[in-house]
Amino acid sequence: MAAVATSTSRLRSRPAGASDLSAADAAKAADAAKAADAAKAAAAAKAAEAAKAADAAKPAAKTDAAKGGATASAAAKPAAAAPAAPAAPVAPAAVAPVAAVPAPAAPVPVVRPSPIMIAATAAAPVAPVLGQQIQAPSTKDMAEVAATLARLPDAASVQRAASQTLPSNVGAGAIRGSMASVNRVIATRVETGRAGGAGVGSGVSSGEAGGDRRVWLMPFESRTNQGDRNGESGFSASTWGMATGAEMDLGSGRIGLSYAYASTKANGNTALTGTGSRSRLESNMVALYGSVPLGELSLAWQADVGRNGNRLSREMRFGGLNRTASSRYHTWDAHLGTSASFTLPLSEVMSLVPSLQIDYTRLQSPSYTESGAGDLNLSVQGKSSEALLLGTGARLNYVLTPSSQISGHLGVSYDVINGRDELVATYAGAPGQAFTTPGPTHSPWLLKAGVSYGFKLPKMTDIALRYDAEGRSGFINQSASVKARWRF
């Protein structure tokens, strides 16, 4: 526009004769000004387009600068960033087909133990073995047993079921009861021979002088009861038998030989396990006995050995599982005993016979294996058990008539060994996983008592009726016998 103004002032100062030239020049100047303005506008438009292109090329940089909080750039308002172009969709990768894998064989089912099961089996001697079988059964049958235990409703039921799978001590207890009965039979034979003495005079025993050889026969019956103690089941047993023997007087004493047979039926208590175990025993025993006078003392002795056939069965009934395990085996027993006594006259018809005794017994049981209960059958290791009794007692004799006499006795013994009859066993379905079950605990003190009545018949025959009992905590054995003796 300044150029246009300058040209206009020059035209005004020219003379009048130059008017055509000045008009042409003015038109050219106006066209030039318009061209200059157009060029400036085009340049400005190009600059604006270049700025927009630069902003579109760096949107991320401008955004970061605006967010950074720099003092210089924060004062200027950044241009709006152009929207980013949408990303091209990515084609999914092709998946190679997987080869089919054959299904594995069905595994043995695993039962996860509940806290109730763990707490219940922990109270049983077999807990470690059953715990392993519950978590990882070794056989299909043991898996069935584990599943059956898992179905039981409470801890008490699991504990009762576990107790049913344990070996039974009924047989050993019944044998001891039978041994006690038979040994008393022999012991009474020796006692009768020395029951007489000073002051008795015409009692039954004094009548033995009529012959130096005798034979005798004694039927007997006994009852044995062992109570439940400390979680171990007891039993009840009944025994009947017959003993016979022959004896003779020697110059310095007396000696005799006897044989006894006994049949015993024993049943395990069911209060703890819910099911029973049964034992059938047939016992045969041979004994040698005698007595020797030692001044005012009398020394009696007895040695015997026996063989017992045992048929044992135990039942398992829990959670729908019903099985019976059976076994048959033989045991041996031996006994050696001696006593020293003397007769103390109290009156013409009464005498007291105090005594000291010592008795040793040993029971030897073999290994045996059950049948009939699948993988719950037990293999039981052989064992031996012993007892050593030190005792004292006294017998009171009273002569009723010249041909009859009554006697009563009391005694106490102490078992020095006092073992528990532990059993070591393994399940057929878990070989190598042995467990131990202890027998019932009992007091080492044993009390004894008894009463007898004897009378003589014509023709050198004697008859005696006798009742005896012995017991300790939770255990009692009672026996009754009738003895007939002939002298010749």
CSV table of C-alpha atoms in Angstrom, one decimal, residues 104-468:
chain,number,residue,atom,x,y,z
A,104,PRO,CA,-5.1,-94.1,31.3
A,105,ALA,CA,-6.4,-97.1,33.3
A,106,ALA,CA,-8.8,-96.3,36.1
A,107,PRO,CA,-6.7,-95.7,39.2
A,108,VAL,CA,-7.4,-97.2,42.6
A,109,PRO,CA,-9.9,-94.9,44.3
A,110,VAL,CA,-8.4,-92.6,47.0
A,111,VAL,CA,-10.4,-91.7,50.0
A,112,ARG,CA,-9.3,-88.4,51.7
A,113,PRO,CA,-9.5,-88.8,55.4
A,114,SER,CA,-11.7,-86.4,57.3
A,115,PRO,CA,-10.6,-85.0,60.7
A,116,ILE,CA,-13.1,-87.4,62.4
A,117,MET,CA,-11.5,-90.4,60.7
A,118,ILE,CA,-8.0,-89.2,61.7
A,119,ALA,CA,-9.0,-88.6,65.3
A,120,ALA,CA,-10.7,-91.9,65.6
A,121,THR,CA,-8.0,-94.1,64.1
A,122,ALA,CA,-5.4,-92.2,66.1
A,123,ALA,CA,-6.8,-93.9,69.2
A,124,ALA,CA,-6.3,-97.4,67.8
A,125,PRO,CA,-3.0,-99.3,67.7
A,126,VAL,CA,-3.4,-99.8,64.0
A,127,ALA,CA,-3.7,-96.1,63.3
A,128,PRO,CA,-0.5,-95.7,61.2
A,129,VAL,CA,-1.4,-98.6,58.9
A,130,LEU,CA,-5.0,-97.7,58.5
A,131,GLY,CA,-4.0,-94.1,57.9
A,132,GLN,CA,-1.8,-95.1,55.0
A,133,GLN,CA,-4.4,-97.3,53.5
A,134,ILE,CA,-7.1,-94.6,53.8
A,135,GLN,CA,-4.9,-92.2,51.9
A,136,ALA,CA,-3.4,-94.6,49.4
A,137,PRO,CA,-4.9,-98.1,49.3
A,138,SER,CA,-2.5,-100.8,48.3
A,139,THR,CA,-5.1,-103.1,46.8
A,140,LYS,CA,-8.6,-102.9,45.4
A,141,ASP,CA,-9.9,-104.7,48.5
A,142,MET,CA,-8.2,-102.3,50.8
A,143,ALA,CA,-9.7,-99.4,48.8
A,144,GLU,CA,-13.1,-100.9,49.5
A,145,VAL,CA,-12.3,-101.1,53.2
A,146,ALA,CA,-11.1,-97.5,53.2
A,147,ALA,CA,-14.3,-96.4,51.4
A,148,THR,CA,-16.4,-98.3,54.0
A,149,LEU,CA,-14.6,-96.5,56.8
A,150,ALA,CA,-15.2,-93.2,55.1
A,151,ARG,CA,-19.0,-93.8,55.1
A,152,LEU,CA,-19.2,-94.2,58.9
A,153,PRO,CA,-21.0,-91.4,60.6
A,154,ASP,CA,-18.7,-90.4,63.5
A,155,ALA,CA,-15.4,-91.0,65.2
A,156,ALA,CA,-16.8,-93.5,67.6
A,157,SER,CA,-18.0,-95.7,64.7
A,158,VAL,CA,-14.6,-95.5,63.0
A,159,GLN,CA,-12.8,-96.4,66.2
A,160,ARG,CA,-15.1,-99.4,66.8
A,161,ALA,CA,-14.6,-100.6,63.2
A,162,ALA,CA,-10.8,-100.3,63.5
A,163,SER,CA,-10.9,-102.3,66.7
A,164,GLN,CA,-12.7,-105.1,64.9
A,165,THR,CA,-9.8,-105.6,62.6
A,166,LEU,CA,-7.3,-106.2,65.4
A,167,PRO,CA,-6.1,-109.7,66.5
A,168,SER,CA,-7.8,-111.3,69.4
A,169,ASN,CA,-6.2,-112.2,72.7
A,170,VAL,CA,-9.1,-114.4,73.7
A,171,GLY,CA,-7.2,-117.6,73.0
A,172,ALA,CA,-4.3,-116.8,75.2
A,173,GLY,CA,-6.5,-115.7,78.1
A,174,ALA,CA,-8.7,-118.8,77.9
A,175,ILE,CA,-5.6,-121.0,77.9
A,176,ARG,CA,-4.4,-119.4,81.1
A,177,GLY,CA,-7.7,-119.9,82.7
A,178,SER,CA,-7.7,-123.6,81.7
A,179,MET,CA,-4.1,-124.0,82.9
A,180,ALA,CA,-5.0,-122.5,86.3
A,181,SER,CA,-7.9,-124.9,86.7
A,182,VAL,CA,-5.9,-128.0,85.8
A,183,ASN,CA,-2.9,-127.0,87.9
A,184,ARG,CA,-5.2,-126.6,90.9
A,185,VAL,CA,-6.5,-130.1,90.3
A,186,ILE,CA,-3.0,-131.5,90.6
A,187,ALA,CA,-2.1,-129.2,93.5
A,188,THR,CA,-5.2,-130.3,95.5
A,189,ARG,CA,-4.1,-133.9,95.1
A,190,VAL,CA,-0.8,-133.1,96.8
A,191,GLU,CA,-2.5,-131.0,99.5
A,192,THR,CA,-4.9,-133.8,100.3
A,193,GLY,CA,-2.0,-136.2,100.9
A,194,ARG,CA,-0.5,-133.9,103.5
A,195,ALA,CA,-3.6,-132.3,104.9
A,196,GLY,CA,-3.6,-134.6,107.9
A,197,GLY,CA,-1.1,-134.2,110.7
A,198,ALA,CA,-0.8,-133.7,114.3
A,199,GLY,CA,-4.1,-133.1,116.0
A,200,VAL,CA,-6.3,-134.3,113.2
A,201,GLY,CA,-6.0,-137.9,114.2
A,202,SER,CA,-8.8,-139.7,112.6
A,203,GLY,CA,-9.3,-137.3,109.8
A,204,VAL,CA,-9.7,-138.3,106.2
A,205,SER,CA,-6.0,-137.9,105.5
A,206,SER,CA,-5.0,-140.2,108.3
A,207,GLY,CA,-7.0,-142.9,106.6
A,208,GLU,CA,-4.5,-143.0,103.7
A,209,ALA,CA,-2.4,-145.4,105.7
A,210,GLY,CA,-4.6,-148.2,104.5
A,211,GLY,CA,-2.7,-148.5,101.2
A,212,ASP,CA,0.5,-147.2,99.6
A,213,ARG,CA,-0.9,-147.1,96.1
A,214,ARG,CA,-3.8,-145.0,94.9
A,215,VAL,CA,-5.6,-144.0,91.7
A,216,TRP,CA,-7.9,-141.1,91.4
A,217,LEU,CA,-10.4,-139.5,89.0
A,218,MET,CA,-11.5,-135.9,89.1
A,219,PRO,CA,-14.1,-134.2,86.8
A,220,PHE,CA,-14.0,-130.4,87.0
A,221,GLU,CA,-15.6,-127.3,85.5
A,222,SER,CA,-14.4,-123.7,85.6
A,223,ARG,CA,-15.5,-120.2,84.6
A,224,THR,CA,-13.1,-117.4,83.6
A,225,ASN,CA,-14.0,-113.7,83.1
A,226,GLN,CA,-11.7,-110.9,81.9
A,227,GLY,CA,-13.2,-107.5,82.0
A,228,ASP,CA,-12.6,-104.7,79.4
A,229,ARG,CA,-9.6,-102.6,80.5
A,230,ASN,CA,-7.9,-99.5,79.0
A,231,GLY,CA,-9.6,-99.9,75.6
A,232,GLU,CA,-8.8,-103.7,75.4
A,233,SER,CA,-11.8,-106.1,75.1
A,234,GLY,CA,-12.0,-108.9,77.7
A,235,PHE,CA,-13.7,-112.3,77.4
A,236,SER,CA,-15.6,-114.9,79.2
A,237,ALA,CA,-14.8,-118.6,79.1
A,238,SER,CA,-16.2,-121.9,80.3
A,239,THR,CA,-14.1,-125.1,80.7
A,240,TRP,CA,-15.0,-128.6,81.6
A,241,GLY,CA,-12.6,-131.5,81.8
A,242,MET,CA,-11.4,-134.7,83.4
A,243,ALA,CA,-8.2,-135.5,85.2
A,244,THR,CA,-6.9,-138.9,86.3
A,245,GLY,CA,-3.7,-140.1,88.0
A,246,ALA,CA,-1.9,-142.8,89.9
A,247,GLU,CA,0.5,-142.4,92.8
A,248,MET,CA,2.5,-144.4,95.3
A,249,ASP,CA,4.4,-144.0,98.5
A,250,LEU,CA,8.1,-144.2,98.5
A,251,GLY,CA,10.3,-144.7,101.4
A,252,SER,CA,11.1,-140.9,101.6
A,253,GLY,CA,8.0,-139.4,100.1
A,254,ARG,CA,5.4,-139.9,97.4
A,255,ILE,CA,5.3,-139.5,93.6
A,256,GLY,CA,2.4,-139.5,91.1
A,257,LEU,CA,1.7,-139.2,87.4
A,258,SER,CA,-1.5,-137.6,86.0
A,259,TYR,CA,-3.2,-136.8,82.7
A,260,ALA,CA,-5.8,-134.1,82.2
A,261,TYR,CA,-8.1,-133.2,79.3
A,262,ALA,CA,-10.0,-129.9,79.1
A,263,SER,CA,-12.4,-128.3,76.6
A,264,THR,CA,-12.8,-124.5,76.6
A,265,LYS,CA,-15.2,-122.2,74.9
A,266,ALA,CA,-14.4,-118.5,75.0
A,267,ASN,CA,-16.3,-115.5,73.7
A,268,GLY,CA,-14.8,-112.0,73.4
A,269,ASN,CA,-16.7,-109.1,75.0
A,270,THR,CA,-18.6,-106.9,72.5
A,271,ALA,CA,-19.0,-103.6,74.4
A,272,LEU,CA,-16.0,-102.0,72.8
A,273,THR,CA,-15.9,-103.5,69.3
A,274,GLY,CA,-19.6,-104.2,68.6
A,275,THR,CA,-18.8,-107.7,67.4
A,276,GLY,CA,-17.4,-110.8,69.0
A,277,SER,CA,-14.5,-113.2,68.7
A,278,ARG,CA,-14.7,-116.8,69.6
A,279,SER,CA,-12.2,-119.4,70.6
A,280,ARG,CA,-12.4,-123.2,71.0
A,281,LEU,CA,-9.7,-124.9,72.9
A,282,GLU,CA,-8.8,-128.5,73.4
A,283,SER,CA,-6.1,-129.0,76.0
A,284,ASN,CA,-4.1,-132.1,76.9
A,285,MET,CA,-1.7,-132.1,79.8
A,286,VAL,CA,0.7,-134.5,81.5
A,287,ALA,CA,2.0,-133.9,85.0
A,288,LEU,CA,4.5,-135.4,87.4
A,289,TYR,CA,4.1,-134.5,91.0
A,290,GLY,CA,5.2,-135.6,94.5
A,291,SER,CA,6.0,-134.6,98.0
A,292,VAL,CA,9.0,-135.1,100.3
A,293,PRO,CA,9.1,-134.6,104.1
A,294,LEU,CA,11.9,-132.4,105.4
A,295,GLY,CA,11.7,-132.7,109.2
A,296,GLU,CA,8.6,-130.8,110.3
A,297,LEU,CA,8.3,-129.3,106.8
A,298,SER,CA,6.7,-130.9,103.7
A,299,LEU,CA,8.0,-130.0,100.3
A,300,ALA,CA,5.6,-130.5,97.4
A,301,TRP,CA,6.5,-130.1,93.7
A,302,GLN,CA,4.8,-130.3,90.4
A,303,ALA,CA,6.0,-130.2,86.7
A,304,ASP,CA,3.6,-130.4,83.8
A,305,VAL,CA,3.5,-129.7,80.1
A,306,GLY,CA,0.4,-129.3,77.8
A,307,ARG,CA,-0.6,-128.9,74.2
A,308,ASN,CA,-3.6,-126.8,73.2
A,309,GLY,CA,-5.5,-126.8,69.9
A,310,ASN,CA,-7.0,-123.5,69.2
A,311,ARG,CA,-9.7,-122.6,66.7
A,312,LEU,CA,-10.2,-118.8,66.6
A,313,SER,CA,-12.7,-116.7,64.7
A,314,ARG,CA,-13.4,-112.9,64.8
A,315,GLU,CA,-16.2,-111.0,63.2
A,316,MET,CA,-16.0,-107.6,61.4
A,317,ARG,CA,-19.4,-105.8,60.9
A,318,PHE,CA,-19.2,-102.1,59.9
A,319,GLY,CA,-20.6,-99.9,57.2
A,320,GLY,CA,-22.2,-102.8,55.3
A,321,LEU,CA,-19.0,-104.8,55.3
A,322,ASN,CA,-19.5,-108.3,56.8
A,323,ARG,CA,-16.5,-110.6,57.1
A,324,THR,CA,-15.3,-113.4,59.5
A,325,ALA,CA,-11.6,-114.3,59.9
A,326,SER,CA,-10.8,-117.8,61.0
A,327,SER,CA,-7.5,-119.5,62.1
A,328,ARG,CA,-6.3,-122.8,63.6
A,329,TYR,CA,-3.1,-123.3,65.5
A,330,HIS,CA,-1.5,-125.1,68.4
A,331,THR,CA,0.2,-123.7,71.5
A,332,TRP,CA,2.4,-125.3,74.2
A,333,ASP,CA,2.5,-124.5,77.9
A,334,ALA,CA,4.7,-125.6,80.7
A,335,HIS,CA,4.6,-125.2,84.4
A,336,LEU,CA,6.9,-125.8,87.3
A,337,GLY,CA,5.9,-125.2,90.9
A,338,THR,CA,6.9,-126.0,94.4
A,339,SER,CA,5.7,-125.2,97.9
A,340,ALA,CA,6.9,-125.6,101.5
A,341,SER,CA,4.5,-126.1,104.4
A,342,PHE,CA,4.2,-127.3,107.9
A,343,THR,CA,1.2,-128.4,110.0
A,344,LEU,CA,0.5,-126.4,113.2
A,345,PRO,CA,-2.0,-128.2,115.5
A,346,LEU,CA,-4.6,-125.8,117.0
A,347,SER,CA,-6.7,-128.4,118.8
A,348,GLU,CA,-7.7,-132.1,118.6
A,349,VAL,CA,-9.9,-131.4,115.6
A,350,MET,CA,-8.3,-128.4,114.0
A,351,SER,CA,-5.0,-127.6,112.4
A,352,LEU,CA,-3.5,-124.7,110.4
A,353,VAL,CA,-1.1,-125.3,107.5
A,354,PRO,CA,0.8,-122.2,106.4
A,355,SER,CA,2.8,-122.4,103.2
A,356,LEU,CA,5.1,-120.6,100.8
A,357,GLN,CA,4.8,-121.1,97.0
A,358,ILE,CA,6.6,-120.3,93.8
A,359,ASP,CA,5.2,-121.1,90.4
A,360,TYR,CA,6.6,-120.4,86.9
A,361,THR,CA,4.5,-120.8,83.7
A,362,ARG,CA,5.3,-120.3,80.1
A,363,LEU,CA,3.0,-120.2,77.1
A,364,GLN,CA,4.4,-120.6,73.6
A,365,SER,CA,2.3,-119.5,70.6
A,366,PRO,CA,3.3,-120.0,67.0
A,367,SER,CA,2.8,-117.7,64.0
A,368,TYR,CA,-0.5,-118.2,62.2
A,369,THR,CA,-2.4,-116.7,59.3
A,370,GLU,CA,-6.2,-116.2,59.1
A,371,SER,CA,-8.5,-116.9,56.2
A,372,GLY,CA,-12.0,-115.8,55.1
A,373,ALA,CA,-11.7,-112.0,55.4
A,374,GLY,CA,-9.9,-111.0,52.2
A,375,ASP,CA,-7.2,-108.4,52.7
A,376,LEU,CA,-8.3,-107.9,56.4
A,377,ASN,CA,-6.9,-111.4,57.2
A,378,LEU,CA,-4.1,-111.1,59.7
A,379,SER,CA,-0.7,-112.8,59.8
A,380,VAL,CA,0.2,-112.9,63.5
A,381,GLN,CA,3.7,-113.4,64.7
A,382,GLY,CA,4.6,-116.1,67.2
A,383,LYS,CA,5.2,-115.1,70.8
A,384,SER,CA,5.9,-116.4,74.2
A,385,SER,CA,4.5,-115.2,77.5
A,386,GLU,CA,5.7,-115.9,81.1
A,387,ALA,CA,4.5,-115.6,84.6
A,388,LEU,CA,6.5,-116.0,87.9
A,389,LEU,CA,4.3,-116.1,91.0
A,390,LEU,CA,5.6,-115.8,94.5
A,391,GLY,CA,3.0,-116.5,97.1
A,392,THR,CA,2.0,-117.4,100.5
A,393,GLY,CA,-1.2,-118.9,102.0
A,394,ALA,CA,-2.7,-120.9,104.8
A,395,ARG,CA,-5.2,-123.8,104.9
A,396,LEU,CA,-7.4,-124.5,107.9
A,397,ASN,CA,-8.5,-128.1,108.4
A,398,TYR,CA,-11.4,-129.0,110.7
A,399,VAL,CA,-12.4,-132.6,111.4
A,400,LEU,CA,-16.2,-132.9,111.5
A,401,THR,CA,-16.4,-136.7,112.2
A,402,PRO,CA,-14.0,-139.5,112.2
A,403,SER,CA,-14.7,-139.9,108.4
A,404,SER,CA,-15.2,-136.4,107.2
A,405,GLN,CA,-13.3,-133.1,107.2
A,406,ILE,CA,-13.8,-129.6,105.9
A,407,SER,CA,-11.0,-127.2,104.8
A,408,GLY,CA,-10.7,-123.6,103.8
A,409,HIS,CA,-7.7,-121.7,102.4
A,410,LEU,CA,-6.7,-118.2,101.6
A,411,GLY,CA,-3.6,-117.0,99.7
A,412,VAL,CA,-2.0,-114.2,97.8
A,413,SER,CA,0.6,-114.2,95.1
A,414,TYR,CA,2.7,-111.6,93.3
A,415,ASP,CA,3.5,-111.8,89.6
A,416,VAL,CA,7.1,-110.7,89.2
A,417,ILE,CA,6.9,-110.6,85.4
A,418,ASN,CA,3.3,-109.4,84.9
A,419,GLY,CA,3.5,-109.2,81.1
A,420,ARG,CA,0.8,-107.8,78.7
A,421,ASP,CA,0.6,-110.4,75.9
A,422,GLU,CA,1.4,-108.1,73.0
A,423,LEU,CA,0.6,-109.3,69.5
A,424,VAL,CA,2.4,-108.2,66.3
A,425,ALA,CA,0.4,-108.6,63.1
A,426,THR,CA,0.1,-107.5,59.5
A,427,TYR,CA,-2.9,-107.2,57.2
A,428,ALA,CA,-2.9,-109.5,54.1
A,429,GLY,CA,-3.6,-106.4,52.0
A,430,ALA,CA,-0.7,-104.4,53.6
A,431,PRO,CA,2.3,-106.7,53.9
A,432,GLY,CA,5.3,-105.2,55.5
A,433,GLN,CA,3.3,-102.7,57.6
A,434,ALA,CA,3.3,-104.4,61.0
A,435,PHE,CA,1.5,-103.1,64.0
A,436,THR,CA,1.5,-104.1,67.7
A,437,THR,CA,-1.6,-104.5,69.9
A,438,PRO,CA,-1.0,-104.6,73.7
A,439,GLY,CA,-2.9,-107.0,75.8
A,440,PRO,CA,-5.0,-106.0,78.8
A,441,THR,CA,-3.2,-104.5,81.8
A,442,HIS,CA,-3.8,-106.1,85.2
A,443,SER,CA,-2.5,-105.9,88.7
A,444,PRO,CA,0.4,-108.2,89.6
A,445,TRP,CA,-1.3,-109.2,92.8
A,446,LEU,CA,-3.4,-112.4,92.6
A,447,LEU,CA,-5.8,-113.4,95.4
A,448,LYS,CA,-6.8,-117.1,96.0
A,449,ALA,CA,-9.5,-118.7,98.1
A,450,GLY,CA,-11.3,-122.0,98.3
A,451,VAL,CA,-13.2,-124.5,100.4
A,452,SER,CA,-13.4,-128.3,100.3
A,453,TYR,CA,-15.3,-131.1,102.0
A,454,GLY,CA,-14.1,-134.7,102.0
A,455,PHE,CA,-15.4,-138.0,103.4
A,456,LYS,CA,-14.5,-141.6,103.4
A,457,LEU,CA,-16.6,-144.5,102.0
A,458,PRO,CA,-16.2,-148.2,102.8
A,459,LYS,CA,-13.7,-150.2,100.9
A,460,MET,CA,-11.0,-147.7,101.0
A,461,THR,CA,-12.7,-145.0,98.8
A,462,ASP,CA,-12.5,-141.3,99.4
A,463,ILE,CA,-14.7,-138.5,97.9
A,464,ALA,CA,-13.9,-134.8,97.9
A,465,LEU,CA,-15.9,-131.8,96.8
A,466,ARG,CA,-14.0,-128.6,96.1
A,467,TYR,CA,-14.6,-125.0,95.1
A,468,ASP,CA,-11.7,-122.6,94.3
